[in-house]
Amino acid sequence: MHVTGYENSVNSTVDSFIANLPEMLGSMAIDPRCLVAVAEFGDGRYVQFWVEPRGLVIAEVVSNLNIGDAVALSDDDEEVLARMGWSEPAPGPNPNWRYESRDVAGLMRIVLMTRHAILEVLRERPTNIVSLRTWEVVKPREMGLDDARVTARVHYQKALQEIAQQLDG
């Protein structure tokens, strides 16, 4: 599995990203590393994936709790995500809509749910550009899953960078 690194990304179309999503997640699932992939759209909204070497795959769709300056989801959008089977966001380590899987059937469900969320809820067009970043997370053994996911979050990292800049400036 090729990783771009946290700071780097590759651009593709939404249609291409969705078509290659099964292969990407399958490659991540058999990789011995803990990997993260974030697909960000032009309006700042995103879907992301956390994949552990023991088969845990966590897929997320941005929520209004973690949306930053991007366009908020409507009540109808949130109802669609809930009906599709995404778990509701909550403050703390799970601020986004999420779905977890540990087997191949669940992985295929993630692909279908993500496709539907991108096209029907986030309303991305197949020709829109998506920016994809993938990186490895080195998780200390004593660190729990929730803590590791919090520190790897993009918005968490941006907040830390802003605090460091304020302290330096």
PDB file of C-alpha atoms in Angstrom:
ATOM      1  CA  MET A   1       0.000   0.000   0.000  1.00  0.00           C
ATOM      2  CA  HIS A   2       1.511   3.320  -1.087  1.00  0.00           C
ATOM      3  CA  VAL A   3       1.146   6.102   1.470  1.00  0.00           C
ATOM      4  CA  THR A   4       1.320   9.762   0.522  1.00  0.00           C
ATOM      5  CA  GLY A   5       2.249  10.966   4.000  1.00  0.00           C
ATOM      6  CA  TYR A   6       0.257  13.261   6.234  1.00  0.00           C
ATOM      7  CA  GLU A   7       1.220  16.467   4.400  1.00  0.00           C
ATOM      8  CA  ASN A   8       0.941  15.168   0.824  1.00  0.00           C
ATOM      9  CA  SER A   9      -2.052  14.241  -1.265  1.00  0.00           C
ATOM     10  CA  VAL A  10      -2.988  12.954  -4.679  1.00  0.00           C
ATOM     11  CA  ASN A  11      -5.945  14.279  -6.625  1.00  0.00           C
ATOM     12  CA  SER A  12      -8.497  12.205  -8.450  1.00  0.00           C
ATOM     13  CA  THR A  13     -12.109  12.437  -9.497  1.00  0.00           C
ATOM     14  CA  VAL A  14     -14.905  11.315  -7.213  1.00  0.00           C
ATOM     15  CA  ASP A  15     -15.863   8.637  -9.747  1.00  0.00           C
ATOM     16  CA  SER A  16     -12.326   7.217  -9.814  1.00  0.00           C
ATOM     17  CA  PHE A  17     -12.007   7.347  -6.022  1.00  0.00           C
ATOM     18  CA  ILE A  18     -15.266   5.428  -5.546  1.00  0.00           C
ATOM     19  CA  ALA A  19     -14.301   2.871  -8.230  1.00  0.00           C
ATOM     20  CA  ASN A  20     -10.938   2.251  -6.527  1.00  0.00           C
ATOM     21  CA  LEU A  21     -12.251   2.301  -2.946  1.00  0.00           C
ATOM     22  CA  PRO A  22     -12.639  -1.518  -2.647  1.00  0.00           C
ATOM     23  CA  GLU A  23      -9.038  -2.051  -3.778  1.00  0.00           C
ATOM     24  CA  MET A  24      -7.690   0.702  -1.510  1.00  0.00           C
ATOM     25  CA  LEU A  25      -9.492  -0.580   1.588  1.00  0.00           C
ATOM     26  CA  GLY A  26      -8.605  -4.185   0.767  1.00  0.00           C
ATOM     27  CA  SER A  27      -4.928  -3.257   0.468  1.00  0.00           C
ATOM     28  CA  MET A  28      -5.069  -1.311   3.705  1.00  0.00           C
ATOM     29  CA  ALA A  29      -6.768  -4.220   5.492  1.00  0.00           C
ATOM     30  CA  ILE A  30      -3.978  -6.691   4.655  1.00  0.00           C
ATOM     31  CA  ASP A  31      -1.128  -4.232   5.296  1.00  0.00           C
ATOM     32  CA  PRO A  32       0.746  -4.883   8.567  1.00  0.00           C
ATOM     33  CA  ARG A  33       0.667  -1.169   9.455  1.00  0.00           C
ATOM     34  CA  CYS A  34      -2.058   0.954  11.039  1.00  0.00           C
ATOM     35  CA  LEU A  35      -3.132   3.242   8.197  1.00  0.00           C
ATOM     36  CA  VAL A  36      -5.354   6.284   7.792  1.00  0.00           C
ATOM     37  CA  ALA A  37      -6.875   7.595   4.553  1.00  0.00           C
ATOM     38  CA  VAL A  38      -8.692  10.913   4.239  1.00  0.00           C
ATOM     39  CA  ALA A  39     -10.578  11.857   1.068  1.00  0.00           C
ATOM     40  CA  GLU A  40     -11.362  15.567   1.121  1.00  0.00           C
ATOM     41  CA  PHE A  41     -13.699  17.278  -1.293  1.00  0.00           C
ATOM     42  CA  GLY A  42     -13.587  20.817  -2.658  1.00  0.00           C
ATOM     43  CA  ASP A  43     -15.973  22.153  -0.009  1.00  0.00           C
ATOM     44  CA  GLY A  44     -13.800  20.871   2.872  1.00  0.00           C
ATOM     45  CA  ARG A  45     -16.037  17.935   3.760  1.00  0.00           C
ATOM     46  CA  TYR A  46     -14.503  14.472   3.827  1.00  0.00           C
ATOM     47  CA  VAL A  47     -14.711  10.761   4.419  1.00  0.00           C
ATOM     48  CA  GLN A  48     -11.934   8.939   6.216  1.00  0.00           C
ATOM     49  CA  PHE A  49     -10.800   5.451   7.101  1.00  0.00           C
ATOM     50  CA  TRP A  50      -8.780   3.998   9.989  1.00  0.00           C
ATOM     51  CA  VAL A  51      -7.497   0.484   9.282  1.00  0.00           C
ATOM     52  CA  GLU A  52      -5.679  -1.638  11.843  1.00  0.00           C
ATOM     53  CA  PRO A  53      -3.503  -4.627  10.944  1.00  0.00           C
ATOM     54  CA  ARG A  54      -5.797  -7.021  12.831  1.00  0.00           C
ATOM     55  CA  GLY A  55      -8.726  -6.297  10.526  1.00  0.00           C
ATOM     56  CA  LEU A  56     -10.559  -3.427  12.215  1.00  0.00           C
ATOM     57  CA  VAL A  57     -11.784  -0.881   9.657  1.00  0.00           C
ATOM     58  CA  ILE A  58     -13.476   2.311  10.831  1.00  0.00           C
ATOM     59  CA  ALA A  59     -15.099   4.446   8.140  1.00  0.00           C
ATOM     60  CA  GLU A  60     -16.248   7.982   8.909  1.00  0.00           C
ATOM     61  CA  VAL A  61     -18.266  10.724   7.246  1.00  0.00           C
ATOM     62  CA  VAL A  62     -17.785  14.264   8.513  1.00  0.00           C
ATOM     63  CA  SER A  63     -20.434  15.428  10.965  1.00  0.00           C
ATOM     64  CA  ASN A  64     -21.636  18.807  12.135  1.00  0.00           C
ATOM     65  CA  LEU A  65     -19.698  18.253  15.375  1.00  0.00           C
ATOM     66  CA  ASN A  66     -16.425  18.154  13.439  1.00  0.00           C
ATOM     67  CA  ILE A  67     -17.139  20.116  10.287  1.00  0.00           C
ATOM     68  CA  GLY A  68     -15.023  23.228  10.846  1.00  0.00           C
ATOM     69  CA  ASP A  69     -15.808  25.837   8.183  1.00  0.00           C
ATOM     70  CA  ALA A  70     -17.335  23.395   5.695  1.00  0.00           C
ATOM     71  CA  VAL A  71     -20.997  23.262   4.677  1.00  0.00           C
ATOM     72  CA  ALA A  72     -23.075  21.717   7.460  1.00  0.00           C
ATOM     73  CA  LEU A  73     -25.182  18.619   6.925  1.00  0.00           C
ATOM     74  CA  SER A  74     -28.924  19.157   6.928  1.00  0.00           C
ATOM     75  CA  ASP A  75     -31.296  17.296   9.234  1.00  0.00           C
ATOM     76  CA  ASP A  76     -32.413  15.265   6.190  1.00  0.00           C
ATOM     77  CA  ASP A  77     -28.783  14.385   5.391  1.00  0.00           C
ATOM     78  CA  GLU A  78     -28.241  13.172   8.933  1.00  0.00           C
ATOM     79  CA  GLU A  79     -31.440  11.084   8.796  1.00  0.00           C
ATOM     80  CA  VAL A  80     -30.194   9.417   5.596  1.00  0.00           C
ATOM     81  CA  LEU A  81     -26.852   8.554   7.230  1.00  0.00           C
ATOM     82  CA  ALA A  82     -28.634   7.073  10.257  1.00  0.00           C
ATOM     83  CA  ARG A  83     -30.945   4.984   8.039  1.00  0.00           C
ATOM     84  CA  MET A  84     -27.929   3.705   6.092  1.00  0.00           C
ATOM     85  CA  GLY A  85     -26.432   2.329   9.305  1.00  0.00           C
ATOM     86  CA  TRP A  86     -23.833   4.960  10.199  1.00  0.00           C
ATOM     87  CA  SER A  87     -23.488   5.420  13.980  1.00  0.00           C
ATOM     88  CA  GLU A  88     -24.308   8.892  15.237  1.00  0.00           C
ATOM     89  CA  PRO A  89     -21.433  11.201  16.155  1.00  0.00           C
ATOM     90  CA  ALA A  90     -20.681  12.092  19.754  1.00  0.00           C
ATOM     91  CA  PRO A  91     -18.277  14.519  21.408  1.00  0.00           C
ATOM     92  CA  GLY A  92     -14.934  12.903  22.222  1.00  0.00           C
ATOM     93  CA  PRO A  93     -13.207  10.237  20.166  1.00  0.00           C
ATOM     94  CA  ASN A  94     -16.135   9.717  17.741  1.00  0.00           C
ATOM     95  CA  PRO A  95     -17.126  13.174  16.438  1.00  0.00           C
ATOM     96  CA  ASN A  96     -18.077  11.867  12.970  1.00  0.00           C
ATOM     97  CA  TRP A  97     -20.665   9.495  11.571  1.00  0.00           C
ATOM     98  CA  ARG A  98     -18.923   6.098  11.638  1.00  0.00           C
ATOM     99  CA  TYR A  99     -19.236   2.449  10.782  1.00  0.00           C
ATOM    100  CA  GLU A 100     -16.912  -0.295  12.025  1.00  0.00           C
ATOM    101  CA  SER A 101     -16.120  -3.633  10.422  1.00  0.00           C
ATOM    102  CA  ARG A 102     -13.890  -6.609  11.145  1.00  0.00           C
ATOM    103  CA  ASP A 103     -14.673  -8.840   8.153  1.00  0.00           C
ATOM    104  CA  VAL A 104     -14.902  -8.848   4.358  1.00  0.00           C
ATOM    105  CA  ALA A 105     -18.697  -8.491   4.321  1.00  0.00           C
ATOM    106  CA  GLY A 106     -18.440  -5.407   6.537  1.00  0.00           C
ATOM    107  CA  LEU A 107     -15.706  -3.991   4.327  1.00  0.00           C
ATOM    108  CA  MET A 108     -17.967  -4.312   1.283  1.00  0.00           C
ATOM    109  CA  ARG A 109     -20.768  -2.670   3.244  1.00  0.00           C
ATOM    110  CA  ILE A 110     -18.380   0.229   4.031  1.00  0.00           C
ATOM    111  CA  VAL A 111     -17.694   0.634   0.311  1.00  0.00           C
ATOM    112  CA  LEU A 112     -21.412   0.797  -0.520  1.00  0.00           C
ATOM    113  CA  MET A 113     -22.265   3.074   2.427  1.00  0.00           C
ATOM    114  CA  THR A 114     -19.380   5.422   1.603  1.00  0.00           C
ATOM    115  CA  ARG A 115     -20.394   5.591  -2.058  1.00  0.00           C
ATOM    116  CA  HIS A 116     -23.947   6.455  -1.086  1.00  0.00           C
ATOM    117  CA  ALA A 117     -22.807   9.039   1.480  1.00  0.00           C
ATOM    118  CA  ILE A 118     -20.507  10.758  -1.031  1.00  0.00           C
ATOM    119  CA  LEU A 119     -23.024  10.900  -3.867  1.00  0.00           C
ATOM    120  CA  GLU A 120     -26.338  11.298  -2.023  1.00  0.00           C
ATOM    121  CA  VAL A 121     -25.507  13.065   1.254  1.00  0.00           C
ATOM    122  CA  LEU A 122     -22.417  15.122   0.424  1.00  0.00           C
ATOM    123  CA  ARG A 123     -23.802  15.519  -3.125  1.00  0.00           C
ATOM    124  CA  GLU A 124     -20.459  15.192  -4.863  1.00  0.00           C
ATOM    125  CA  ARG A 125     -20.567  14.840  -8.630  1.00  0.00           C
ATOM    126  CA  PRO A 126     -18.561  12.060 -10.284  1.00  0.00           C
ATOM    127  CA  THR A 127     -16.314  14.599 -12.066  1.00  0.00           C
ATOM    128  CA  ASN A 128     -15.525  16.645  -8.921  1.00  0.00           C
ATOM    129  CA  ILE A 129     -11.972  16.553  -7.610  1.00  0.00           C
ATOM    130  CA  VAL A 130     -11.145  14.656  -4.428  1.00  0.00           C
ATOM    131  CA  SER A 131      -7.848  14.994  -2.591  1.00  0.00           C
ATOM    132  CA  LEU A 132      -6.625  11.759  -0.977  1.00  0.00           C
ATOM    133  CA  ARG A 133      -4.030  11.498   1.788  1.00  0.00           C
ATOM    134  CA  THR A 134      -2.832   8.262   3.331  1.00  0.00           C
ATOM    135  CA  TRP A 135      -0.385   7.800   6.161  1.00  0.00           C
ATOM    136  CA  GLU A 136       0.819   5.360   8.762  1.00  0.00           C
ATOM    137  CA  VAL A 137      -0.009   5.862  12.425  1.00  0.00           C
ATOM    138  CA  VAL A 138       2.577   4.520  14.820  1.00  0.00           C
ATOM    139  CA  LYS A 139       0.575   3.757  17.926  1.00  0.00           C
ATOM    140  CA  PRO A 140       2.401   3.151  21.202  1.00  0.00           C
ATOM    141  CA  ARG A 141       1.341  -0.173  22.750  1.00  0.00           C
ATOM    142  CA  GLU A 142       0.068   1.522  25.891  1.00  0.00           C
ATOM    143  CA  MET A 143      -2.142   3.911  23.898  1.00  0.00           C
ATOM    144  CA  GLY A 144      -5.758   2.891  23.470  1.00  0.00           C
ATOM    145  CA  LEU A 145      -7.595   2.967  20.140  1.00  0.00           C
ATOM    146  CA  ASP A 146      -9.693   6.047  20.985  1.00  0.00           C
ATOM    147  CA  ASP A 147      -6.646   8.074  22.103  1.00  0.00           C
ATOM    148  CA  ALA A 148      -4.707   7.098  18.993  1.00  0.00           C
ATOM    149  CA  ARG A 149      -7.598   8.065  16.718  1.00  0.00           C
ATOM    150  CA  VAL A 150      -8.000  11.444  18.446  1.00  0.00           C
ATOM    151  CA  THR A 151      -4.338  12.366  18.028  1.00  0.00           C
ATOM    152  CA  ALA A 152      -4.358  11.273  14.363  1.00  0.00           C
ATOM    153  CA  ARG A 153      -7.389  13.411  13.449  1.00  0.00           C
ATOM    154  CA  VAL A 154      -6.785  16.128  10.881  1.00  0.00           C
ATOM    155  CA  HIS A 155      -8.652  18.843  12.824  1.00  0.00           C
ATOM    156  CA  TYR A 156      -6.768  17.881  15.995  1.00  0.00           C
ATOM    157  CA  GLN A 157      -3.449  18.211  14.158  1.00  0.00           C
ATOM    158  CA  LYS A 158      -4.441  21.588  12.676  1.00  0.00           C
ATOM    159  CA  ALA A 159      -5.417  22.861  16.135  1.00  0.00           C
ATOM    160  CA  LEU A 160      -2.041  21.784  17.532  1.00  0.00           C
ATOM    161  CA  GLN A 161      -0.257  23.563  14.669  1.00  0.00           C
ATOM    162  CA  GLU A 162      -2.247  26.757  15.298  1.00  0.00           C
ATOM    163  CA  ILE A 163      -1.429  26.665  19.023  1.00  0.00           C
ATOM    164  CA  ALA A 164       2.278  26.162  18.248  1.00  0.00           C
ATOM    165  CA  GLN A 165       2.224  29.099  15.806  1.00  0.00           C
ATOM    166  CA  GLN A 166       0.586  31.334  18.414  1.00  0.00           C
ATOM    167  CA  LEU A 167       3.199  30.377  20.989  1.00  0.00           C
ATOM    168  CA  ASP A 168       6.037  30.999  18.528  1.00  0.00           C
ATOM    169  CA  GLY A 169       4.546  34.266  17.237  1.00  0.00           C
TER     170      GLY A 169
END
